[in-house]
Structures are given as structure tokens and as C-alpha cells.
Amino acid sequence: MAPAAMTFASSLSDAQPVSYWLDDPAKPGALPALTGDEHCDLLVVGGGYSGLWTALLAKERDPGRNVVLIEGREVGWAASGRNGGFCAASLTHGLGNGLARWPGDMAKVEELGGRNLDAIEAAVATYSIDCDFERTGEIDVATEPHQVEELREMYEEATGLGFTGLELLDQDAVRAEVNSPTFLGGLWDRRGVAMLHPAKLAWGLKQACLDLGVRIYENTRGQQLAASGTGMAVRTPYGRVFARQVALGTNVFPSLVKRVRAYTVPVYDYALMTEPLSPEQLAAIGWKRRQGLGDSANQFHYFRITADHRILWGGYDAIYPYGGRVSAEMDHRPETYLKLADHFFRCFPQLEGLRFSHAWGGAIDTCSRFSAFFGTAHGGKVAYAAGYTGLGVGATRFGADVMLDLLSGQQTERTELEMVRSKPLPFPPEPVAWAGIGLTKWALARADANGGRRNVWLKAMDRLGLGFDS
């Protein structure tokens, strides 16, 4: 092993193979599994953000509604407890993606996204959820010359359309915020993103649901969905739930509505967490305003500073398993951890000698348009939302509102949106999906290395509205 690689490996030698967020003494104990039969007005399947927000909002809309939530493992154990803790107002995986797909709706979508983030902040306060919520915003940083121009173009397009809250930063300005020799410029969304502790948000939502009367069963996987009289029935390992309506928040896991499965594929994403920085190390990087950061490459990194002065560093590799298999074996990838450590010390060479305390991975549900899609099944008695593509910390609350709107049968400002009424293009079956995703990843890496120039394959994907992202 080369000396540099030895250094990166040494920085990982004490890293625990578990999500830093889930490795917390505040983690609540699991609730009992369902045994026997249950009956309710609304059954929510899935105990991540999507399901938790749906159950909570259902009770807020109608306190008398009889709501049950089932979770296959423990609340927040999957993506909701493993992500970077970026809670964004964007509902479309960034303004650029939204403008490319639904330009006529974007003013309304941005308004709804801002209201959604405000509502999350209000819920954190109302239910006293201790999740380190900080409305710091996020800076998209340029690390290559062509990215500086791309950020400028996005700033001019957004401000020309009347969007506010964005600040374009030159090299000196961005380094005054966070000091890295790799930063050439930045675009700061001052109010559109909050930082938080993702697992504590899930645990807080769980307690809020319980306090409102939601009955939650953990280690209770929904195995089969079928019509039952005028309602629906979901079979579980030790029982059944009979419900008038069902909301599916299973995201990356195979949907109980089989036709939905072709719209998503799992992508494995990985992250490192450092040990706490000393006062001297903090002074060397600045970062006093604690914004979230992400670089502007196709293969991008996301990074942020925690309440206890650690740095989370994640992204870059997005690994698609052949056949779309979700497996615990994929949760750890040492070769990716080494790559991430290398990139970290290139970004922050002044932190040489810092060590990582945790290294972990997990599956994200991605779809070809990079943002969530919605729908109903079984004559409107079942609603689903999926495909958040790594931006679900905030957008899942909006998706919960959409599912409840769809189940109500009433037209709302949300259900009128084209992004709610339309679907992404489905992924093809294997081996075409594997080959197409592999070719797309290769082409994206080539574009990053060639001044952002997109080759024929990527241009064709752009025309079709197809893509691959995490």
C-alpha cells in the first residue's frame, strides 16, 4: 500500500461500522411486534420519515382518526437514521432539476417547499423534538473552474425568476465561510436548508405519534397487501391489519403495490464521521455559521459540522447492486471509505492527523427524475410516495401531505401540481438496468474530468428526462 493510502487507512482504524446517528444512548427501545389482528381507519406501512410524518399529520388533521403504523425493523433504522441530516426546502432535488422538468409549476413548488420546511421547524418546536435543528442554509461549492460558471448561471436564472435568499460567493468569500484550498466559489442558499440530527428527528416523531394516539408496532413487516371487504388487509409475520385506507412509506424497500417497483432502484451511499475537532482545528477551517456544504460535481460530496464539532463527509460513490438487491452486506464498503478519507484530506489538508470515529452506508431509493413521485392503487384506498433520491429528510413531510390528500379524494394545491400528477420513466429490467446505470456513471465521471462537458450518452439521457443520482 502506498504511503498516502496507509495514512488514509490509519485514519479509519478506529472507525465503528455503524451510523454515528444511531450509535446514541438516546435511542429508544423497540416497541412490541403485532400479534393477532388489528383494525384501524388508516394503516401506515413504514417507520421512516415518510411513514412517521404521514401518521402524525393524519392525527393532526383528524385527532379522532384511528391510526396504526407498522415498521419491519425499528423506527428510523434505515435511511432515516443514516443520512447526512440535510433538511432541505427543495422538493425537486434542487432548483435546476425542477426548472428543467416543471418550469411552469416551479414558483408554486418553491413556495410549498418553503412552507414545508417552516412546518418542520414548527413541529420540532411544538413537539419538543431535541434533534439539533439549525436553519443554517447550504453552500454549493465549486471546486473546478467550470463549476464556478455553472453556479453563476444558476444564480442568474433563479434571481431572474424572482427566487430570493441566494448569495453568490467568490473564492475569497466562500473561503471566509469555510476554509478549504479546493473551494473556488459558492452559491449559498441562506434559508432553504436546515441541519439536524436525523435519528433524533425520527425518534422524536415516533414519540409525537405515540402521544397523539398512534399505535406503533415495530419488528412487524408488511408482507402482503390485499382487498378485504370495503377496505384493505396487510399480512404481517404474526398477524394482520385491517384498514379502511393504507399509506405506503416503504421507499427503498419493495412496494406492496408491485407495479410501483419498476420506478425505483436502490443506490448505496456511504459516509464517514470524524472525531470531535479541537478548538485549534476548528479555527483552521472556520465554519462558524455551520452551513451544510456540497460540491458541484456529478459525483458529489456532502459535508456538514455536527453539534459536537465533528465533520460528516459522505457521497461520491453511488453503488447500484445488480438486480436491485437490498442487502445488509452492502452497508459497508471499505474501498469507498478509503476513497472518502482521501478526498476529505484533500479538501481539508490542515486537518491532517484527524481520525474517523464512524463509517457506514445505506440504501437510498432513486428514480429517473431524482425527486419523489406519488400515486394511488386499489380504487384510491392505497396511496404511495417514493423516489426521494437522497432528499427525503424534508420532502417526505410534503409527500405525507400528498398521500393524505390523495386518500381524501379532494383536489388540493399539492395534487394539482404536474410533479404529483406525473410519473418518472421506469427503469428497464436486468441486465439492461445494470448496463445503463454503469454507462451513465462512467459518463458522469468523464464529464467531471472534462470541464463538465456531457457526452452523447448523457445528452440523450437529458433529452429523455432520464438520469441516475443519489
CSV table of C-alpha atoms in Angstrom, one decimal:
chain,number,residue,atom,x,y,z
A,1,MET,CA,0.0,0.0,0.0
A,2,ALA,CA,1.3,3.4,-0.9
A,3,PRO,CA,2.3,5.8,2.0
A,4,ALA,CA,-0.7,8.1,1.3
A,5,ALA,CA,-3.1,5.2,1.3
A,6,MET,CA,-1.5,4.0,4.5
A,7,THR,CA,-2.3,7.4,6.1
A,8,PHE,CA,-5.9,7.2,5.0
A,9,ALA,CA,-6.3,3.7,6.2
A,10,SER,CA,-4.8,4.7,9.6
A,11,SER,CA,-7.4,7.4,9.9
A,12,LEU,CA,-10.1,4.7,9.7
A,13,SER,CA,-8.6,2.2,12.0
A,14,ASP,CA,-10.9,3.1,15.0
A,15,ALA,CA,-14.0,3.8,12.9
A,16,GLN,CA,-17.0,1.9,14.2
A,17,PRO,CA,-19.0,0.2,11.4
A,18,VAL,CA,-22.3,1.8,12.4
A,19,SER,CA,-24.2,5.1,11.7
A,20,TYR,CA,-22.9,7.7,14.1
A,21,TRP,CA,-26.5,8.9,14.5
A,22,LEU,CA,-27.9,5.5,15.5
A,23,ASP,CA,-24.9,4.9,17.9
A,24,ASP,CA,-26.5,7.1,20.5
A,25,PRO,CA,-27.6,6.4,24.1
A,26,ALA,CA,-30.8,8.4,23.5
A,27,LYS,CA,-32.0,5.6,21.1
A,28,PRO,CA,-35.4,4.4,22.4
A,29,GLY,CA,-36.2,0.8,22.9
A,30,ALA,CA,-38.2,-1.1,20.3
A,31,LEU,CA,-42.0,-1.4,20.8
A,32,PRO,CA,-43.6,-4.9,20.7
A,33,ALA,CA,-44.4,-6.6,17.4
A,34,LEU,CA,-48.0,-7.0,16.3
A,35,THR,CA,-49.5,-10.4,17.2
A,36,GLY,CA,-53.0,-11.2,16.1
A,37,ASP,CA,-55.4,-8.9,14.2
A,38,GLU,CA,-55.6,-5.1,14.3
A,39,HIS,CA,-58.3,-2.8,12.9
A,40,CYS,CA,-57.9,0.9,12.1
A,41,ASP,CA,-59.0,3.7,9.8
A,42,LEU,CA,-55.5,4.3,8.4
A,43,LEU,CA,-52.6,1.9,8.3
A,44,VAL,CA,-49.2,3.4,7.6
A,45,VAL,CA,-46.6,0.9,6.4
A,46,GLY,CA,-43.0,2.0,7.2
A,47,GLY,CA,-41.4,3.7,10.2
A,48,GLY,CA,-39.0,6.1,8.5
A,49,TYR,CA,-39.7,9.8,7.9
A,50,SER,CA,-42.3,9.1,5.2
A,51,GLY,CA,-44.5,6.9,7.5
A,52,LEU,CA,-43.9,8.9,10.6
A,53,TRP,CA,-45.0,12.2,9.0
A,54,THR,CA,-48.0,10.5,7.5
A,55,ALA,CA,-49.2,9.2,10.8
A,56,LEU,CA,-48.5,12.5,12.6
A,57,LEU,CA,-50.3,14.6,10.0
A,58,ALA,CA,-53.2,12.2,9.8
A,59,LYS,CA,-53.8,12.7,13.6
A,60,GLU,CA,-53.3,16.5,13.3
A,61,ARG,CA,-55.9,16.7,10.5
A,62,ASP,CA,-58.3,14.5,12.5
A,63,PRO,CA,-57.5,13.7,16.1
A,64,GLY,CA,-60.2,11.1,16.2
A,65,ARG,CA,-58.7,9.1,13.3
A,66,ASN,CA,-57.7,5.6,14.3
A,67,VAL,CA,-54.1,5.2,13.0
A,68,VAL,CA,-51.7,2.3,13.1
A,69,LEU,CA,-48.1,2.3,11.9
A,70,ILE,CA,-46.1,-0.9,11.3
A,71,GLU,CA,-42.3,-1.0,10.8
A,72,GLY,CA,-40.3,-4.0,9.6
A,73,ARG,CA,-37.4,-3.3,12.0
A,74,GLU,CA,-37.1,-0.3,14.4
A,75,VAL,CA,-38.3,3.2,13.7
A,76,GLY,CA,-35.5,5.2,11.9
A,77,TRP,CA,-33.1,2.3,11.4
A,78,ALA,CA,-32.7,2.6,7.6
A,79,ALA,CA,-32.2,5.8,5.6
A,80,SER,CA,-33.9,8.0,8.1
A,81,GLY,CA,-31.1,7.2,10.6
A,82,ARG,CA,-28.2,7.1,8.2
A,83,ASN,CA,-28.4,10.2,6.1
A,84,GLY,CA,-26.4,13.5,6.4
A,85,GLY,CA,-29.0,15.4,8.2
A,86,PHE,CA,-29.6,18.0,5.5
A,87,CYS,CA,-33.3,19.1,5.7
A,88,ALA,CA,-34.0,21.0,2.5
A,89,ALA,CA,-36.9,23.1,1.4
A,90,SER,CA,-36.4,21.8,-2.2
A,91,LEU,CA,-39.0,19.3,-3.3
A,92,THR,CA,-37.3,18.7,-6.7
A,93,HIS,CA,-33.7,17.7,-5.8
A,94,GLY,CA,-32.6,21.3,-6.4
A,95,LEU,CA,-34.0,24.2,-8.4
A,96,GLY,CA,-32.1,23.3,-11.6
A,97,ASN,CA,-33.8,19.9,-11.8
A,98,GLY,CA,-37.2,21.4,-11.1
A,99,LEU,CA,-36.9,24.1,-13.7
A,100,ALA,CA,-35.8,21.5,-16.3
A,101,ARG,CA,-38.9,19.4,-15.6
A,102,TRP,CA,-41.7,21.6,-14.4
A,103,PRO,CA,-40.9,25.2,-15.2
A,104,GLY,CA,-44.5,26.3,-15.1
A,105,ASP,CA,-45.0,25.0,-11.6
A,106,MET,CA,-41.8,26.0,-10.0
A,107,ALA,CA,-42.9,29.2,-8.4
A,108,LYS,CA,-45.7,27.2,-6.6
A,109,VAL,CA,-43.4,24.3,-5.8
A,110,GLU,CA,-40.8,26.5,-4.3
A,111,GLU,CA,-43.5,28.3,-2.2
A,112,LEU,CA,-44.8,24.9,-1.0
A,113,GLY,CA,-41.3,23.7,-0.2
A,114,GLY,CA,-40.5,26.7,1.9
A,115,ARG,CA,-43.8,26.3,3.8
A,116,ASN,CA,-43.0,22.7,4.3
A,117,LEU,CA,-39.6,23.4,5.8
A,118,ASP,CA,-41.2,26.1,8.0
A,119,ALA,CA,-43.7,23.5,9.2
A,120,ILE,CA,-41.0,21.0,10.0
A,121,GLU,CA,-39.3,23.7,12.1
A,122,ALA,CA,-42.6,24.4,13.8
A,123,ALA,CA,-43.2,20.7,14.5
A,124,VAL,CA,-39.8,20.4,16.1
A,125,ALA,CA,-40.7,23.2,18.5
A,126,THR,CA,-44.3,22.1,19.1
A,127,TYR,CA,-43.4,18.5,20.0
A,128,SER,CA,-40.1,19.4,21.8
A,129,ILE,CA,-38.0,17.2,19.4
A,130,ASP,CA,-34.4,17.5,20.5
A,131,CYS,CA,-32.7,17.0,17.1
A,132,ASP,CA,-30.1,19.8,16.9
A,133,PHE,CA,-32.2,21.7,14.3
A,134,GLU,CA,-30.3,24.7,12.9
A,135,ARG,CA,-31.6,26.8,10.0
A,136,THR,CA,-28.1,27.4,8.6
A,137,GLY,CA,-28.6,27.1,4.9
A,138,GLU,CA,-26.3,25.3,2.5
A,139,ILE,CA,-23.5,26.3,0.2
A,140,ASP,CA,-23.0,24.6,-3.1
A,141,VAL,CA,-19.2,24.9,-3.7
A,142,ALA,CA,-17.3,25.0,-6.9
A,143,THR,CA,-14.0,23.0,-6.9
A,144,GLU,CA,-13.4,23.3,-10.7
A,145,PRO,CA,-13.4,26.4,-12.9
A,146,HIS,CA,-16.4,25.2,-15.0
A,147,GLN,CA,-18.5,24.8,-11.8
A,148,VAL,CA,-17.9,28.5,-10.9
A,149,GLU,CA,-19.7,29.4,-14.2
A,150,GLU,CA,-22.4,26.9,-13.6
A,151,LEU,CA,-23.2,28.3,-10.2
A,152,ARG,CA,-23.2,31.8,-11.6
A,153,GLU,CA,-25.7,30.7,-14.4
A,154,MET,CA,-27.9,29.1,-11.8
A,155,TYR,CA,-27.8,32.2,-9.6
A,156,GLU,CA,-28.8,34.5,-12.5
A,157,GLU,CA,-31.6,32.2,-13.7
A,158,ALA,CA,-33.0,31.9,-10.2
A,159,THR,CA,-32.9,35.6,-9.4
A,160,GLY,CA,-34.2,36.4,-12.8
A,161,LEU,CA,-37.3,34.3,-12.0
A,162,GLY,CA,-37.7,36.1,-8.7
A,163,PHE,CA,-36.3,33.5,-6.3
A,164,THR,CA,-34.7,35.0,-3.3
A,165,GLY,CA,-32.4,34.0,-0.5
A,166,LEU,CA,-29.4,33.1,-2.7
A,167,GLU,CA,-26.0,34.7,-2.4
A,168,LEU,CA,-23.2,34.1,-5.0
A,169,LEU,CA,-19.8,33.8,-3.3
A,170,ASP,CA,-16.4,34.4,-5.0
A,171,GLN,CA,-13.3,32.4,-3.9
A,172,ASP,CA,-12.4,34.7,-1.0
A,173,ALA,CA,-16.0,34.9,0.2
A,174,VAL,CA,-16.5,31.2,0.3
A,175,ARG,CA,-13.2,30.5,2.0
A,176,ALA,CA,-14.1,33.1,4.6
A,177,GLU,CA,-17.1,30.9,5.4
A,178,VAL,CA,-15.3,27.5,5.3
A,179,ASN,CA,-11.6,27.4,4.6
A,180,SER,CA,-10.6,24.8,2.0
A,181,PRO,CA,-7.9,25.4,-0.7
A,182,THR,CA,-10.1,23.4,-3.1
A,183,PHE,CA,-13.0,26.0,-3.0
A,184,LEU,CA,-13.2,28.4,-6.0
A,185,GLY,CA,-16.7,29.8,-5.4
A,186,GLY,CA,-20.1,29.1,-4.0
A,187,LEU,CA,-23.8,29.6,-4.0
A,188,TRP,CA,-25.3,30.0,-0.6
A,189,ASP,CA,-29.0,29.2,0.0
A,190,ARG,CA,-29.3,31.1,3.3
A,191,ARG,CA,-32.7,29.8,4.4
A,192,GLY,CA,-33.6,26.8,2.3
A,193,VAL,CA,-31.8,24.1,4.3
A,194,ALA,CA,-31.6,23.2,8.0
A,195,MET,CA,-29.1,20.9,9.6
A,196,LEU,CA,-30.3,18.3,12.1
A,197,HIS,CA,-29.6,15.0,13.9
A,198,PRO,CA,-31.5,12.7,11.6
A,199,ALA,CA,-32.1,9.7,14.0
A,200,LYS,CA,-33.2,12.0,16.8
A,201,LEU,CA,-35.8,13.6,14.4
A,202,ALA,CA,-37.1,10.1,13.7
A,203,TRP,CA,-37.2,9.2,17.4
A,204,GLY,CA,-38.9,12.5,18.2
A,205,LEU,CA,-41.6,11.9,15.5
A,206,LYS,CA,-42.2,8.4,16.9
A,207,GLN,CA,-42.8,9.8,20.4
A,208,ALA,CA,-45.0,12.6,19.0
A,209,CYS,CA,-47.1,10.0,17.1
A,210,LEU,CA,-47.5,7.9,20.3
A,211,ASP,CA,-48.5,11.0,22.3
A,212,LEU,CA,-51.3,11.6,19.7
A,213,GLY,CA,-52.6,8.1,20.0
A,214,VAL,CA,-51.0,6.4,17.0
A,215,ARG,CA,-50.4,2.7,17.7
A,216,ILE,CA,-46.9,1.7,16.5
A,217,TYR,CA,-45.7,-1.9,16.1
A,218,GLU,CA,-42.0,-2.5,15.4
A,219,ASN,CA,-40.4,-5.6,14.0
A,220,THR,CA,-43.6,-6.0,12.1
A,221,ARG,CA,-43.0,-6.2,8.3
A,222,GLY,CA,-45.9,-5.8,5.9
A,223,GLN,CA,-45.8,-8.9,3.8
A,224,GLN,CA,-48.8,-8.8,1.6
A,225,LEU,CA,-51.5,-6.3,0.7
A,226,ALA,CA,-55.0,-7.3,-0.5
A,227,ALA,CA,-58.5,-6.1,-0.7
A,228,SER,CA,-60.7,-7.1,2.2
A,229,GLY,CA,-64.4,-6.1,2.1
A,230,THR,CA,-64.7,-2.4,1.7
A,231,GLY,CA,-61.1,-1.9,2.9
A,232,MET,CA,-57.7,-3.4,2.8
A,233,ALA,CA,-55.7,-6.0,4.7
A,234,VAL,CA,-52.0,-6.3,5.3
A,235,ARG,CA,-50.5,-9.5,6.4
A,236,THR,CA,-47.6,-9.4,8.9
A,237,PRO,CA,-45.4,-12.2,10.3
A,238,TYR,CA,-47.7,-12.8,13.4
A,239,GLY,CA,-50.9,-11.2,12.4
A,240,ARG,CA,-53.0,-8.9,10.1
A,241,VAL,CA,-54.1,-5.3,10.0
A,242,PHE,CA,-57.5,-4.5,8.5
A,243,ALA,CA,-57.8,-0.8,7.5
A,244,ARG,CA,-60.1,1.4,5.5
A,245,GLN,CA,-57.1,3.0,3.9
A,246,VAL,CA,-53.4,2.3,3.6
A,247,ALA,CA,-50.4,4.7,3.1
A,248,LEU,CA,-47.2,3.1,1.9
A,249,GLY,CA,-43.9,4.8,3.1
A,250,THR,CA,-41.6,1.9,2.3
A,251,ASN,CA,-39.4,3.9,-0.1
A,252,VAL,CA,-36.3,1.8,-1.0
A,253,PHE,CA,-37.9,-1.5,0.1
A,254,PRO,CA,-40.1,-3.4,-2.5
A,255,SER,CA,-43.5,-1.7,-2.6
A,256,LEU,CA,-46.6,-3.8,-1.6
A,257,VAL,CA,-48.0,-2.4,-4.9
A,258,LYS,CA,-45.9,-4.4,-7.3
A,259,ARG,CA,-46.4,-2.1,-10.3
A,260,VAL,CA,-44.6,0.7,-8.4
A,261,ARG,CA,-41.4,-1.3,-8.1
A,262,ALA,CA,-40.0,-0.6,-11.6
A,263,TYR,CA,-39.9,3.2,-10.8
A,264,THR,CA,-37.1,3.0,-8.2
A,265,VAL,CA,-33.8,1.3,-7.8
A,266,PRO,CA,-31.6,1.2,-4.7
A,267,VAL,CA,-28.4,3.1,-4.6
A,268,TYR,CA,-25.9,2.6,-1.7
A,269,ASP,CA,-24.4,5.8,-0.3
A,270,TYR,CA,-21.6,5.9,2.3
A,271,ALA,CA,-20.4,8.4,4.9
A,272,LEU,CA,-17.6,9.0,7.4
A,273,MET,CA,-17.8,10.9,10.7
A,274,THR,CA,-14.7,12.4,12.3
A,275,GLU,CA,-13.8,12.5,16.0
A,276,PRO,CA,-14.6,15.9,17.6
A,277,LEU,CA,-12.4,18.7,16.4
A,278,SER,CA,-10.2,20.6,18.8
A,279,PRO,CA,-10.5,24.4,19.1
A,280,GLU,CA,-7.4,24.8,17.1
A,281,GLN,CA,-8.7,22.5,14.3
A,282,LEU,CA,-12.0,24.4,14.3
A,283,ALA,CA,-10.1,27.7,14.0
A,284,ALA,CA,-8.2,26.3,11.0
A,285,ILE,CA,-11.3,25.7,9.0
A,286,GLY,CA,-13.6,28.5,10.2
A,287,TRP,CA,-17.2,27.2,9.5
A,288,LYS,CA,-18.6,29.4,12.3
A,289,ARG,CA,-22.0,29.6,10.7
A,290,ARG,CA,-22.3,25.9,10.4
A,291,GLN,CA,-23.8,25.7,6.9
A,292,GLY,CA,-24.2,22.4,5.1
A,293,LEU,CA,-21.9,22.0,2.1
A,294,GLY,CA,-22.0,20.1,-1.1
A,295,ASP,CA,-19.6,20.2,-4.1
A,296,SER,CA,-20.9,20.8,-7.6
A,297,ALA,CA,-19.6,17.7,-9.3
A,298,ASN,CA,-21.8,15.0,-10.8
A,299,GLN,CA,-20.1,12.6,-8.3
A,300,PHE,CA,-20.5,15.0,-5.4
A,301,HIS,CA,-19.7,15.0,-1.7
A,302,TYR,CA,-21.9,16.4,1.0
A,303,PHE,CA,-20.5,17.5,4.3
A,304,ARG,CA,-21.5,19.3,7.5
A,305,ILE,CA,-20.5,20.0,11.0
A,306,THR,CA,-22.3,18.5,14.0
A,307,ALA,CA,-23.5,19.9,17.3
A,308,ASP,CA,-20.4,18.2,19.0
A,309,HIS,CA,-18.0,19.6,16.4
A,310,ARG,CA,-17.5,16.6,14.2
A,311,ILE,CA,-17.4,16.6,10.4
A,312,LEU,CA,-19.7,14.3,8.5
A,313,TRP,CA,-18.2,13.6,5.0
A,314,GLY,CA,-20.3,11.5,2.6
A,315,GLY,CA,-21.3,10.9,-1.0
A,316,TYR,CA,-19.2,10.5,-4.2
A,317,ASP,CA,-19.7,6.7,-4.8
A,318,ALA,CA,-23.2,5.7,-5.6
A,319,ILE,CA,-23.3,1.9,-5.8
A,320,TYR,CA,-26.1,0.1,-7.6
A,321,PRO,CA,-26.3,-3.6,-6.8
A,322,TYR,CA,-27.2,-5.9,-9.7
A,323,GLY,CA,-30.8,-6.8,-9.7
A,324,GLY,CA,-31.7,-4.0,-7.2
A,325,ARG,CA,-31.0,-6.2,-4.2
A,326,VAL,CA,-31.2,-4.5,-0.8
A,327,SER,CA,-28.8,-6.4,1.5
A,328,ALA,CA,-27.0,-5.7,4.8
A,329,GLU,CA,-23.9,-6.9,3.0
A,330,MET,CA,-23.8,-3.7,1.1
A,331,ASP,CA,-24.0,-1.5,4.2
A,332,HIS,CA,-20.2,-1.3,4.4
A,333,ARG,CA,-17.6,-0.8,1.6
A,334,PRO,CA,-14.0,-0.3,2.9
A,335,GLU,CA,-12.8,0.7,-0.6
A,336,THR,CA,-15.3,3.6,-0.6
A,337,TYR,CA,-14.3,4.6,3.0
A,338,LEU,CA,-10.6,4.8,1.8
A,339,LYS,CA,-11.7,6.9,-1.2
A,340,LEU,CA,-13.7,9.2,1.0
A,341,ALA,CA,-10.9,9.6,3.5
A,342,ASP,CA,-8.5,10.5,0.7
A,343,HIS,CA,-11.0,13.2,-0.6
A,344,PHE,CA,-11.5,14.5,2.9
A,345,PHE,CA,-7.9,15.3,3.5
A,346,ARG,CA,-7.5,16.9,0.0
A,347,CYS,CA,-10.4,19.2,0.9
A,348,PHE,CA,-9.0,19.9,4.4
A,349,PRO,CA,-5.3,19.3,4.4
A,350,GLN,CA,-5.0,21.4,7.6
A,351,LEU,CA,-6.8,18.6,9.5
A,352,GLU,CA,-4.1,16.0,8.8
A,353,GLY,CA,-4.0,13.6,11.7
A,354,LEU,CA,-7.7,13.8,12.4
A,355,ARG,CA,-9.3,10.4,12.8
A,356,PHE,CA,-12.7,9.0,11.9
A,357,SER,CA,-14.9,7.5,14.6
A,358,HIS,CA,-17.7,6.0,12.4
A,359,ALA,CA,-18.1,4.7,8.8
A,360,TRP,CA,-21.3,3.4,7.4
A,361,GLY,CA,-23.6,3.1,4.4
A,362,GLY,CA,-27.2,2.5,3.5
A,363,ALA,CA,-29.6,2.3,0.6
A,364,ILE,CA,-31.4,5.3,-1.0
A,365,ASP,CA,-34.4,4.9,-3.3
A,366,THR,CA,-33.6,6.8,-6.5
A,367,CYS,CA,-35.9,7.3,-9.5
A,368,SER,CA,-35.1,8.6,-13.0
A,369,ARG,CA,-36.3,12.1,-12.4
A,370,PHE,CA,-34.4,12.4,-9.0
A,371,SER,CA,-37.5,13.6,-7.0
A,372,ALA,CA,-40.5,11.9,-5.4
A,373,PHE,CA,-43.5,10.5,-7.3
A,374,PHE,CA,-46.9,9.7,-5.9
A,375,GLY,CA,-50.0,7.7,-6.7
A,376,THR,CA,-52.9,5.5,-5.6
A,377,ALA,CA,-54.0,1.9,-6.0
A,378,HIS,CA,-56.9,-0.3,-5.2
A,379,GLY,CA,-59.5,2.2,-6.1
A,380,GLY,CA,-58.0,5.0,-4.2
A,381,LYS,CA,-57.8,3.1,-0.9
A,382,VAL,CA,-54.0,2.9,-1.0
A,383,ALA,CA,-51.6,5.8,-1.5
A,384,TYR,CA,-47.8,5.7,-2.0
A,385,ALA,CA,-44.9,8.1,-2.3
A,386,ALA,CA,-41.3,7.1,-3.2
A,387,GLY,CA,-38.2,8.0,-5.2
A,388,TYR,CA,-36.9,10.9,-3.0
A,389,THR,CA,-33.3,10.2,-4.2
A,390,GLY,CA,-31.5,11.3,-1.1
A,391,LEU,CA,-33.5,14.4,-0.4
A,392,GLY,CA,-36.2,12.9,1.8
A,393,VAL,CA,-35.4,14.4,5.2
A,394,GLY,CA,-37.6,17.4,4.3
A,395,ALA,CA,-39.5,16.3,1.3
A,396,THR,CA,-41.1,13.3,3.0
A,397,ARG,CA,-43.3,15.6,5.0
A,398,PHE,CA,-44.6,17.1,1.8
A,399,GLY,CA,-45.1,13.5,0.5
A,400,ALA,CA,-47.1,12.6,3.6
A,401,ASP,CA,-49.4,15.5,2.9
A,402,VAL,CA,-49.8,14.4,-0.7
A,403,MET,CA,-50.6,10.9,0.3
A,404,LEU,CA,-53.3,12.1,2.8
A,405,ASP,CA,-54.7,14.4,0.1
A,406,LEU,CA,-54.9,11.6,-2.4
A,407,LEU,CA,-56.6,9.3,0.1
A,408,SER,CA,-59.1,12.1,0.9
A,409,GLY,CA,-60.1,12.2,-2.8
A,410,GLN,CA,-60.1,16.0,-2.7
A,411,GLN,CA,-58.2,18.2,-5.1
A,412,THR,CA,-55.6,20.5,-3.3
A,413,GLU,CA,-52.8,22.8,-4.3
A,414,ARG,CA,-50.5,19.9,-4.0
A,415,THR,CA,-52.4,17.4,-6.1
A,416,GLU,CA,-52.8,19.9,-8.9
A,417,LEU,CA,-49.0,20.0,-9.4
A,418,GLU,CA,-47.7,18.3,-12.5
A,419,MET,CA,-44.9,16.7,-10.4
A,420,VAL,CA,-47.7,15.0,-8.4
A,421,ARG,CA,-49.9,14.0,-11.3
A,422,SER,CA,-47.0,12.6,-13.4
A,423,LYS,CA,-44.6,9.6,-13.0
A,424,PRO,CA,-41.0,9.2,-13.8
A,425,LEU,CA,-39.9,6.8,-16.6
A,426,PRO,CA,-39.4,3.3,-15.1
A,427,PHE,CA,-36.1,1.6,-15.1
A,428,PRO,CA,-35.7,-1.3,-17.6
A,429,PRO,CA,-35.3,-4.9,-16.4
A,430,GLU,CA,-31.9,-6.5,-15.9
A,431,PRO,CA,-29.4,-6.8,-17.4
A,432,VAL,CA,-30.3,-3.6,-19.2
A,433,ALA,CA,-30.7,-1.6,-16.0
A,434,TRP,CA,-27.2,-2.7,-14.8
A,435,ALA,CA,-25.6,-1.8,-18.1
A,436,GLY,CA,-27.4,1.5,-18.5
A,437,ILE,CA,-26.6,2.7,-14.9
A,438,GLY,CA,-23.0,1.6,-15.3
A,439,LEU,CA,-22.6,3.5,-18.6
A,440,THR,CA,-24.3,6.6,-17.0
A,441,LYS,CA,-21.9,6.5,-14.0
A,442,TRP,CA,-18.9,6.2,-16.4
A,443,ALA,CA,-20.2,9.1,-18.5
A,444,LEU,CA,-20.8,11.3,-15.4
A,445,ALA,CA,-17.2,10.7,-14.2
A,446,ARG,CA,-15.9,11.6,-17.6
A,447,ALA,CA,-17.9,14.8,-17.6
A,448,ASP,CA,-16.4,15.7,-14.2
A,449,ALA,CA,-12.9,15.2,-15.6
A,450,ASN,CA,-13.6,17.1,-18.8
A,451,GLY,CA,-14.8,20.5,-17.7
A,452,GLY,CA,-18.4,19.4,-17.3
A,453,ARG,CA,-18.8,18.5,-21.0
A,454,ARG,CA,-21.5,15.9,-21.4
A,455,ASN,CA,-21.1,13.2,-24.0
A,456,VAL,CA,-23.6,11.8,-26.4
A,457,TRP,CA,-25.0,9.3,-23.9
A,458,LEU,CA,-25.7,11.9,-21.3
A,459,LYS,CA,-27.2,14.3,-23.8
A,460,ALA,CA,-29.5,11.5,-24.9
A,461,MET,CA,-30.5,10.8,-21.3
A,462,ASP,CA,-31.1,14.5,-20.8
A,463,ARG,CA,-33.5,14.6,-23.7
A,464,LEU,CA,-35.4,11.6,-22.4
A,465,GLY,CA,-35.6,13.1,-18.9
A,466,LEU,CA,-33.6,10.1,-17.5
A,467,GLY,CA,-30.8,10.0,-15.1
A,468,PHE,CA,-29.1,8.4,-12.2
A,469,ASP,CA,-28.2,10.1,-8.9
A,470,SER,CA,-28.0,9.7,-5.1
